[in-house]
Amino acid sequence: MPATTSRRPHQPGYRGPLMSAAVLRREGKCQPRAYGAPVGQRWDRARVLALAPDVSSLRAAQPLASGRSWPLTGTAGKAADGTADGTADCSALWGECLGSAAAPYRTVVDLSGPAYRCSCPSRKFPCKHALALLLLWSDGVVAADGDPPEWARDWLASREAAPTSAQDPKTPADPAAALRRAEQREARVAVGLTELDRWLCDQVRQGLAASHRSGYRHWDDIAARMVDAQVPGPAERLRALAAVPYSGSGWEARLLEEYSLLRLLAMAGRAQAGLPQPLRDTVRSRVGFTVRQADVLAGATPVRDHWHVLAVRDLDQDRIRTRRVWLRGRGSGRPALVLSFAAAGQTLDNSLRVGTETDADLAFYPGAWPLRALVAARHDTSPGGPPSGTTIAGLLSGYAAALGEDPWLDTWPAVLDATPARAPVPGLYDTAGDAVPLHPAAGDCWPLFALSGGDPLTVAGEWTPRGLWPLTAWDQGGMAVPL
């Protein structure tokens, strides 16, 4: 993999064409962010407004964030027996909002998710009533007294019961039919991987020169055939290849590299029966076989640690939003990736906030190098300081070890103590003189350079074969700043 370093003398006084954070904020290039807080602490308005699914919901919620619209409001917590209790530490909000209907809208917010329930007909999550209730609580208007009403207690109780029942894998209603469906899919996948192998060999035999003139349909056609064969993993990578011939100098090598990885996956997928079980799990995951969350929770040994929330990145793919949250254990030093998904108009899981530490049990998905995890249990959340960074040599060494177990791993968590610089190429330089470039698609990264001012700082992000995608930096005061 082209994960190499360049060297230059370290220049701690380097300034370059920097702009102050204040100037960037005035120009709209660097916006203040909301930072994490434990569930029991009151959220600021910025954190509440960030939950809005769209601008129209935000505008509709703000006029409702007044006491006149809410004749009844309150908070709920967890008593010693686990039931909702208005006198315990705040973990939920409830209220009745006057609207156009004869009866008031009943709204409940579970702060631990967050999750929302409202009797209004809106299909947005959170709706304007839930946002307005959160804004009232943020302003200190929601009183922490009284017991929640029965309709609020019932919904919160169902939320408490859901994780326990989800951990028990369900037995199929018809095991024989389920076995036949599984066998049929295995056969379709084998045929699809054979077709993919043949197509890849044809591309190399015909040469790569024509790829620059082929257009997107060249890859869309084979990707569609992979979807028909129930091989979604390679299909996603094939669609991404359409942009490689237009990615600048060296595109031929990058395209051939992707072809090689796809052929390695096709060969491993057809020979998976003879692979060691951890590698077989990795291959099946890359091909597109999913593992149910209930099976992960039932089969994995939870790893408890104080997990530092390093970085968050949101991606939009085919009308589905994906959130990647990178964690690292304070005691174990183990990295973890927590994924969440949401359809258009819905909010992503916002419970893991950058800059906080969460005392939690994580259950890791099976694989040769387990990285993706589920939060099996959460015990406490507290503000966290800057994580300990590594050198660039340490980053590349860790990535190389992971690649040895999972050669299709194209994203790796990075936490570096380094100095950002724009010359000779935008990148990060450490005290040993090693350097890594910033990812070409990461943009100008002016907030990162303004925050550094030419001095070293701790940066977290995603390391890829094309460079580092910076996501979080810690300022001189130890505060996490999402980039």
mmCIF file of N, CA, C and O in Angstrom, residues 6 8 421-426 429:
data_model
loop_
_atom_site.group_PDB
_atom_site.id
_atom_site.type_symbol
_atom_site.label_atom_id
_atom_site.label_comp_id
_atom_site.label_asym_id
_atom_site.label_seq_id
_atom_site.Cartn_x
_atom_site.Cartn_y
_atom_site.Cartn_z
ATOM 1 N N SER A 6 7.406 11.186 3.910
ATOM 2 C CA SER A 6 8.433 12.060 3.377
ATOM 3 C C SER A 6 9.119 12.739 4.547
ATOM 4 O O SER A 6 8.576 12.787 5.643
ATOM 5 N N ARG A 8 11.542 16.125 6.097
ATOM 6 C CA ARG A 8 12.082 17.451 5.953
ATOM 7 C C ARG A 8 12.503 17.899 7.341
ATOM 8 O O ARG A 8 11.995 17.386 8.351
ATOM 9 N N ALA A 421 1.451 21.885 8.504
ATOM 10 C CA ALA A 421 2.176 22.811 7.632
ATOM 11 C C ALA A 421 1.623 22.683 6.221
ATOM 12 O O ALA A 421 1.162 21.610 5.819
ATOM 13 N N ARG A 422 1.690 23.776 5.470
ATOM 14 C CA ARG A 422 1.128 23.789 4.124
ATOM 15 C C ARG A 422 2.175 23.555 3.038
ATOM 16 O O ARG A 422 1.820 23.404 1.861
ATOM 17 N N ALA A 423 3.442 23.563 3.390
ATOM 18 C CA ALA A 423 4.491 23.385 2.389
ATOM 19 C C ALA A 423 5.489 22.339 2.907
ATOM 20 O O ALA A 423 5.734 22.243 4.115
ATOM 21 N N PRO A 424 6.070 21.513 2.019
ATOM 22 C CA PRO A 424 5.911 21.542 0.561
ATOM 23 C C PRO A 424 4.549 21.046 0.080
ATOM 24 O O PRO A 424 4.109 21.383 -1.007
ATOM 25 N N VAL A 425 3.872 20.213 0.870
ATOM 26 C CA VAL A 425 2.489 19.834 0.589
ATOM 27 C C VAL A 425 1.747 19.903 1.908
ATOM 28 O O VAL A 425 2.342 19.735 2.979
ATOM 29 N N PRO A 426 0.435 20.169 1.885
ATOM 30 C CA PRO A 426 -0.308 20.193 3.148
ATOM 31 C C PRO A 426 -0.187 18.855 3.870
ATOM 32 O O PRO A 426 -0.453 17.796 3.297
ATOM 33 N N TYR A 429 3.720 17.143 10.366
ATOM 34 C CA TYR A 429 5.145 16.830 10.543
ATOM 35 C C TYR A 429 5.409 16.651 12.029
ATOM 36 O O TYR A 429 4.992 17.476 12.845
#
